CSV table of C-alpha atoms and ligand atoms in Angstrom, one decimal:
chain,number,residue,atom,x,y,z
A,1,UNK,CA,47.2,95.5,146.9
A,2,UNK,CA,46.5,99.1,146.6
A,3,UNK,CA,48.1,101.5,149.2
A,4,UNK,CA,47.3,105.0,149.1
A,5,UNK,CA,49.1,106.0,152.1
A,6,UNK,CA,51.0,108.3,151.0
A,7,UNK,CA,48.5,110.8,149.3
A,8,UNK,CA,46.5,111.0,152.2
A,9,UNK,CA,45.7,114.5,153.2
A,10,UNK,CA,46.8,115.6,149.9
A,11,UNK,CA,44.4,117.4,147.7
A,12,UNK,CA,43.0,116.1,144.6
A,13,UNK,CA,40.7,117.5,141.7
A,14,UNK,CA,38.7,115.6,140.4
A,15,UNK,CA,36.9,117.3,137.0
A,16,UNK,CA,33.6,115.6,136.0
A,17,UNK,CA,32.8,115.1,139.3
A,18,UNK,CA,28.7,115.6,139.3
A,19,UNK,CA,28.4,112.2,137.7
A,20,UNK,CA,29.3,108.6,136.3
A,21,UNK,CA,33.3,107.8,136.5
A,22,UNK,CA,34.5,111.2,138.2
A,23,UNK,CA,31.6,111.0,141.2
A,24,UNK,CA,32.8,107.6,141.6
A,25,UNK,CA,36.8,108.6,141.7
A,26,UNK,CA,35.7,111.6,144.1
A,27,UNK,CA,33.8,109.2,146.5
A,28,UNK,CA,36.6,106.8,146.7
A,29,UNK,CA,39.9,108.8,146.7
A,30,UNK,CA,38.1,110.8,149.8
A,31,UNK,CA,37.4,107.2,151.3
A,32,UNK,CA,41.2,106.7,150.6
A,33,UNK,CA,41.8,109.5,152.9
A,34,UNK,CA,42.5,112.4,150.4
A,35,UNK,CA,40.8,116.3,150.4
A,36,UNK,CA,38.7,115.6,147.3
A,37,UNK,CA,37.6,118.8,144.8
A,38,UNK,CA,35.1,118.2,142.8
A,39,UNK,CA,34.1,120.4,139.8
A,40,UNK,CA,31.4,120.0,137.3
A,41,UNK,CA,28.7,122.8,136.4
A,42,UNK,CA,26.1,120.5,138.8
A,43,UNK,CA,27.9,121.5,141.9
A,44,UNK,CA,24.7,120.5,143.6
A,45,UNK,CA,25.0,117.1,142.6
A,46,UNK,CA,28.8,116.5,143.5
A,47,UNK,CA,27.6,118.4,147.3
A,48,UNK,CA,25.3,115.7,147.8
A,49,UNK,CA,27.4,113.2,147.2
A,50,UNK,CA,29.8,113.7,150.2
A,51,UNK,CA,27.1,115.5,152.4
A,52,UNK,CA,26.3,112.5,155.0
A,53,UNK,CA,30.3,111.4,155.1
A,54,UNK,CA,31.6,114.5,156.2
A,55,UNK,CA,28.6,117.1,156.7
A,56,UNK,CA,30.4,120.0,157.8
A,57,UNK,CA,33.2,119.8,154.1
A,58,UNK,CA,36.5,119.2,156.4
A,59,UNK,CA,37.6,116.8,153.8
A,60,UNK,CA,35.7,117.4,150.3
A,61,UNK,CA,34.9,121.0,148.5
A,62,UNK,CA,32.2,121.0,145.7
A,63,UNK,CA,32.9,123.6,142.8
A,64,UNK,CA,30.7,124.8,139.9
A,65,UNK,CA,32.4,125.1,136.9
A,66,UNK,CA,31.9,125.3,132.9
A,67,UNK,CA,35.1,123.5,131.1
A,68,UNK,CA,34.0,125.6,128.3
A,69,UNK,CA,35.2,128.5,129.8
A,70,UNK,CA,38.8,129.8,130.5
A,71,UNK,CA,38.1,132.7,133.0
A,72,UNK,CA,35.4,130.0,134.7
A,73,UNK,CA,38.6,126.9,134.5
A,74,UNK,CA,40.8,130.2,136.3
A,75,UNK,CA,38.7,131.0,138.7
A,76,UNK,CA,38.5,127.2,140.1
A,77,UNK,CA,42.3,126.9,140.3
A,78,UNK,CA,42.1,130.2,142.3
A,79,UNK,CA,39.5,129.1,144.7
A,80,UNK,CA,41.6,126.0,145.4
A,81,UNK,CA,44.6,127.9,145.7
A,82,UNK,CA,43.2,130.4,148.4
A,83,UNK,CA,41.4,127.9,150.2
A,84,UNK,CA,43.9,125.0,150.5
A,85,UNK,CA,47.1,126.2,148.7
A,86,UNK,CA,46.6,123.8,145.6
A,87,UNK,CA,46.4,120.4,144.6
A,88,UNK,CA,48.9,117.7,144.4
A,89,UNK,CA,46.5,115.6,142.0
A,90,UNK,CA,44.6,116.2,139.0
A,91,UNK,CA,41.4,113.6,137.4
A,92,UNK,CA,41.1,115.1,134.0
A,93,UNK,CA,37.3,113.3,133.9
A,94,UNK,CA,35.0,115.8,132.6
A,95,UNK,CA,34.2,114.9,128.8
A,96,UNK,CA,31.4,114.3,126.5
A,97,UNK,CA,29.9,112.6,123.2
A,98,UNK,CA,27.8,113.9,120.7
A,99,UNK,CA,26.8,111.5,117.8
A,100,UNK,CA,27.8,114.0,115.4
A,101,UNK,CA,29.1,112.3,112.4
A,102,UNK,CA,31.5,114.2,109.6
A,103,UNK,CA,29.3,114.7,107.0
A,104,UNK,CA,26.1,115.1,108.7
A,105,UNK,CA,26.9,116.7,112.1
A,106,UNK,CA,26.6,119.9,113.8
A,107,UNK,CA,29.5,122.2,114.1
A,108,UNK,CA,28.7,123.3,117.9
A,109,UNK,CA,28.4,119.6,118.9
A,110,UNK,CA,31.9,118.9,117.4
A,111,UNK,CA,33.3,122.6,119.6
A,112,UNK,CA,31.9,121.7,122.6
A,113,UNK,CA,33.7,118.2,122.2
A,114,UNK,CA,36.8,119.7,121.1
A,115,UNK,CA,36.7,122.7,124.1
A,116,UNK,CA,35.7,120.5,127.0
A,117,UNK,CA,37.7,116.9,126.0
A,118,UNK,CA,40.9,119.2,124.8
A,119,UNK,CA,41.0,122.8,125.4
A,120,UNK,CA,39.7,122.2,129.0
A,121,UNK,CA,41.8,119.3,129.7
A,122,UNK,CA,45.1,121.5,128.2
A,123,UNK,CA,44.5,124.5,130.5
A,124,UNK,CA,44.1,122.0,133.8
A,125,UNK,CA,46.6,120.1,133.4
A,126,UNK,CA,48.9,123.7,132.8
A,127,UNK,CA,47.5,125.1,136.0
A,128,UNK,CA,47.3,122.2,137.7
A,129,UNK,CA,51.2,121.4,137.1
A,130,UNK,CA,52.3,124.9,138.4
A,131,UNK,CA,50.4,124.4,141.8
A,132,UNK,CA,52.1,120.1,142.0
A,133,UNK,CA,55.8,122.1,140.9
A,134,UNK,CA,54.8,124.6,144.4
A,135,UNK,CA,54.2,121.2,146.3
A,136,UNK,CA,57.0,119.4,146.3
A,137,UNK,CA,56.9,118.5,142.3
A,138,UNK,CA,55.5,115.1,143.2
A,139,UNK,CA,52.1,115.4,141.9
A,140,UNK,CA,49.9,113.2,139.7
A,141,UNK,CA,47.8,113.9,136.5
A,142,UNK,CA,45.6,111.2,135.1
A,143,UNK,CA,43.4,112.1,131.9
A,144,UNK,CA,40.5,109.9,131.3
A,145,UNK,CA,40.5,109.0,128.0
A,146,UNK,CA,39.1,106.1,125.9
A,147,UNK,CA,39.2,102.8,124.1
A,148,UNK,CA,37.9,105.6,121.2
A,149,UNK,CA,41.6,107.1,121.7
A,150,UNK,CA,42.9,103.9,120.4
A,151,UNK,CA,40.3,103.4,117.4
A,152,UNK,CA,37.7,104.3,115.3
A,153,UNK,CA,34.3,102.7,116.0
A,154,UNK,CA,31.5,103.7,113.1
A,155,UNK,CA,30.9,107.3,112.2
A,156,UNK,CA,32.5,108.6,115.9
A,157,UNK,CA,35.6,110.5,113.9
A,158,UNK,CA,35.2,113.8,115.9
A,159,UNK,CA,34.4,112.1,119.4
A,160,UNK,CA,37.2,109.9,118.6
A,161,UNK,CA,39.5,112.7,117.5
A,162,UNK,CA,39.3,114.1,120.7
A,163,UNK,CA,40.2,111.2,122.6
A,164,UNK,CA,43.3,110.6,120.0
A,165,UNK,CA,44.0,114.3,120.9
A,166,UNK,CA,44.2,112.9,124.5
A,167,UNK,CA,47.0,110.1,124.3
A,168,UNK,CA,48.8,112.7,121.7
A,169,UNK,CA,49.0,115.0,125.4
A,170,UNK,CA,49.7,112.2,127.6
A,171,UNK,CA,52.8,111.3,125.6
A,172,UNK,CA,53.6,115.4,124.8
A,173,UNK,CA,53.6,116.1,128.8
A,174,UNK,CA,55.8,112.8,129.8
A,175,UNK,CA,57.9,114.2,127.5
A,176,UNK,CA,58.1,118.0,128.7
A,177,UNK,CA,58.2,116.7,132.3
A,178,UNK,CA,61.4,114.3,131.5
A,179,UNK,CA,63.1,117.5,129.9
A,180,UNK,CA,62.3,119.3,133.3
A,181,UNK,CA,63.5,116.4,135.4
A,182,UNK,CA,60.2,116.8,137.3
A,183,UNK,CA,59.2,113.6,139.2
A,184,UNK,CA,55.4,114.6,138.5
A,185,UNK,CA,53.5,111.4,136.8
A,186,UNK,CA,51.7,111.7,134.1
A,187,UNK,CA,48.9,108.6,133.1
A,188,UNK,CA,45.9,107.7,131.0
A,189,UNK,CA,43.1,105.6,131.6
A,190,UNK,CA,41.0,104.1,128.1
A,191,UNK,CA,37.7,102.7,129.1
A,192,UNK,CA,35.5,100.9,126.5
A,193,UNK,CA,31.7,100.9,127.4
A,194,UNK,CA,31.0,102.4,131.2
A,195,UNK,CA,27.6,102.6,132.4
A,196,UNK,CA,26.9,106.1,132.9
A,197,UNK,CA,24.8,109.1,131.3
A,198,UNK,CA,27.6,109.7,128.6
A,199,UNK,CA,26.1,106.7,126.4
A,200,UNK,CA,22.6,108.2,126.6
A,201,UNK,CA,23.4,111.7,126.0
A,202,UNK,CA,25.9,110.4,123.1
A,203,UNK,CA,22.7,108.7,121.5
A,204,UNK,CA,20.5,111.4,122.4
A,205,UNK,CA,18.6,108.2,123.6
A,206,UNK,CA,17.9,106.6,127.4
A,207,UNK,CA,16.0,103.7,125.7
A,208,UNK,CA,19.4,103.3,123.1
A,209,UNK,CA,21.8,103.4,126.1
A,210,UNK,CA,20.1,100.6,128.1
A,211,UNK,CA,19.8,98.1,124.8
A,212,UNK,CA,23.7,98.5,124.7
A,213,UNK,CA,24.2,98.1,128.1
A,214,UNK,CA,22.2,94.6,128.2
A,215,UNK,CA,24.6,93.3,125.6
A,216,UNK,CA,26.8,92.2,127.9
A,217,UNK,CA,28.4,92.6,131.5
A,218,UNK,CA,29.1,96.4,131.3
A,219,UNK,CA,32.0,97.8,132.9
A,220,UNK,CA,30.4,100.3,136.3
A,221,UNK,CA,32.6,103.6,137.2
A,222,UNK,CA,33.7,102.2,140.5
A,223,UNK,CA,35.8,99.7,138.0
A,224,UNK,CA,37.3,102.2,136.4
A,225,UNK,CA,38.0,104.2,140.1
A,226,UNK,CA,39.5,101.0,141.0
A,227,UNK,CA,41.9,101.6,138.2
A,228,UNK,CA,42.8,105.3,138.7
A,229,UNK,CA,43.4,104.0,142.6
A,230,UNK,CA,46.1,101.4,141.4
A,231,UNK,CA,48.3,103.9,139.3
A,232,UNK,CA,47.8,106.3,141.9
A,233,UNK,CA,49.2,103.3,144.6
A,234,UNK,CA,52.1,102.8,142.4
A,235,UNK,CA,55.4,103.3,143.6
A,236,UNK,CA,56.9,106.9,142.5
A,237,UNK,CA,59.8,105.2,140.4
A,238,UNK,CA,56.7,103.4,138.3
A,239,UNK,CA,54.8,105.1,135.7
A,240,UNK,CA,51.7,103.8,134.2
A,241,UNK,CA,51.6,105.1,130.6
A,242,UNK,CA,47.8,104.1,129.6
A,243,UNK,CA,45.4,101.6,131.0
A,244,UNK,CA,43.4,99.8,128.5
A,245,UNK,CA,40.0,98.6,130.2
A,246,UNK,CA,37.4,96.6,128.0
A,247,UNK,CA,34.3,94.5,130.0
A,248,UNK,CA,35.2,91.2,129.4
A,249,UNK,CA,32.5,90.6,126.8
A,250,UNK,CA,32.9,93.2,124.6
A,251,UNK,CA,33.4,92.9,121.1
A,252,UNK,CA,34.5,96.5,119.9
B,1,LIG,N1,30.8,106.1,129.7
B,1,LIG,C1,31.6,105.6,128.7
B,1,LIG,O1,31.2,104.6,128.0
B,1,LIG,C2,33.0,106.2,128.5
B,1,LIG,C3,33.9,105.4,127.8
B,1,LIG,C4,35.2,105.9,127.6
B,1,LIG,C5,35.5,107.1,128.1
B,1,LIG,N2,34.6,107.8,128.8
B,1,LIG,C6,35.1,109.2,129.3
B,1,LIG,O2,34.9,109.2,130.7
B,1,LIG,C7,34.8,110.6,131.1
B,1,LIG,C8,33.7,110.7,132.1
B,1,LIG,O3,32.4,110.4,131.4
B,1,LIG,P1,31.3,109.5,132.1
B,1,LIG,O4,31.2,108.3,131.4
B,1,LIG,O5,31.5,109.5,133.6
B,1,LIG,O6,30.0,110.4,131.7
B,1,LIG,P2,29.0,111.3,132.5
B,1,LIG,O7,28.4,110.5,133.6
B,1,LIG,O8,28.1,111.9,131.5
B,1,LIG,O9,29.9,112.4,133.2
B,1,LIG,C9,30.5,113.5,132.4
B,1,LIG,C10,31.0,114.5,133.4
B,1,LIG,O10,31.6,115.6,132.6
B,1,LIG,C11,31.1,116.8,133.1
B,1,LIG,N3,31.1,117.9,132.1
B,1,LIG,C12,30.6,117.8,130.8
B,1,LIG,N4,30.6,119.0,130.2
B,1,LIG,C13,31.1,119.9,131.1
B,1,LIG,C14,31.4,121.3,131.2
B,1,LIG,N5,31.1,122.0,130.1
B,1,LIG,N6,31.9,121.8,132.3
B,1,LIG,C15,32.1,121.1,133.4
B,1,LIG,N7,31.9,119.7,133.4
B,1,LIG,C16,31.4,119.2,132.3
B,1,LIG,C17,29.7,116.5,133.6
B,1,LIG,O11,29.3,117.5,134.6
B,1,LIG,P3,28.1,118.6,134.4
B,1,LIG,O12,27.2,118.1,133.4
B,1,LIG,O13,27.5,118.6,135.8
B,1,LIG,O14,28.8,119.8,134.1
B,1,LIG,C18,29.9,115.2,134.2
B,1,LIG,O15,30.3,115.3,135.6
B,1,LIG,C19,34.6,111.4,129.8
B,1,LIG,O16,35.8,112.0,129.5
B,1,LIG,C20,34.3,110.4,128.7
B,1,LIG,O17,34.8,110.8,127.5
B,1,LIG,C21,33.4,107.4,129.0
């Protein structure tokens, strides 16, 4: 049983937020009781996602922001900051695919990989960490990363690199935190398939999305939520390193 007692009225940001697994974290951690942030550059679309539950934004803030951009990725941690003194949880959700193979792909596709799965995800978790250290140095960071972190399927070497890149910073940051004796947690999640825009705008292709996700019992975002909830629930002394999460069905 999941018991989130203990983070409730704590405040966690959720990156991604304006669709697929991070609007389905935001919606369920602020069921659970938490101030939720969302940030995406759609903040339109993470507003209305919380608008009927709590109208007047006593429990939930919706924040436009491009990953791509350090002054942008600033400027949210500041807003946080002056508006509710910073957050005690960090959802490092926000990625994205291109289908951009080695020898035949675009260089831009393979930056914005490499600035928004990486470079994004490295200056979050940084500022992130200095507002949990304020707090009580009891905070949480989870990076969603991917069953691509842990293997190579086809020609997805850049996508893939990134997500590699991801378990390489999971381990780094245990490590830095355990030479600073914080009791911050660090975790990874690594979803296979999730049925969500990413496998469309990997493919370039709605019609190429929905042939893979008749293959089989896909796994939704609220499974993966589900997930983040449980190594959020865990005990402080227990530390989930990486969650591996395949549909049942799945092959690859
Ligand atoms: N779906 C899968 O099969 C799958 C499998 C394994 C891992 N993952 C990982 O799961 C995470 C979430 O993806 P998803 O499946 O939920 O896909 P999604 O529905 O396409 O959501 C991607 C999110 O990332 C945000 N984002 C992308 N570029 C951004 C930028 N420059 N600035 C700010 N936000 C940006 C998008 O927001 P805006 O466009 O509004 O900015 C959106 O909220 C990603 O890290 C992905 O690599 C997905």
């Amino acid at each position: 049983m999941t018991d989130l007692t203990r983070w409730q009225g704590k405040v966690a940001l959720v990156t991604g937020a304006s669709s697929g697994i991070g609007a389905a974290t935001l919606q369920r951690l602020f069921d659970e009781g938490l101030f939720v942030v969302g940030a995406a550059r759609r903040q339109e679309r993470i507003a209305a996602l919380l608008k009927d539950k709590d109208p007047e934004g006593k429990q939930h803030m919706a924040l436009g922001v491009d990953l791509r951009d350090v002054n942008d990725i600033q400027k949210m941690f500041e807003t946080v900051r002056q508006q509710m003194g910073g957050i005690d949880v960090l959802i490092n959700c926000a990625g994205l695919g291109h289908d951009a193979p080695l020898l035949s792909g675009d260089a831009e596709h393979w930056r914005e990989m490499l600035d928004v799965n990486v470079l994004a995800l490295c200056i979050c978790t940084q500022e992130g960490i200095k507002d949990m250290r304020e707090r009580g140095d009891k905070g949480h960071v989870i990076h969603v990363s991917s069953m691509s972190g842990h293997r190579v399927p086809g020609s997805s070497g850049v996508y893939s690199a990134t997500k590699f890149a991801v378990r390489s910073l999971t381990e780094g940051l245990r490590n830095e935190l355990r030479a600073a004796n914080s009791h911050i947690r660090i975790s990874a999640i690594s979803p296979a398939y999730v049925e969500t825009d990413f496998v469309s705008h990997y493919h370039r292709s709605e019609e190429k999305a929905q042939e893979i996700f008749a293959r089989f019992e896909v796994l939704q975002p609220e499974d993966i939520a589900d997930a983040i909830v449980y190594m959020l629930s865990c005990p402080p002394h227990v530390q989930v390193h990486d969650l591996l999460v395949r549909a049942t069905e799945q092959t690859s």
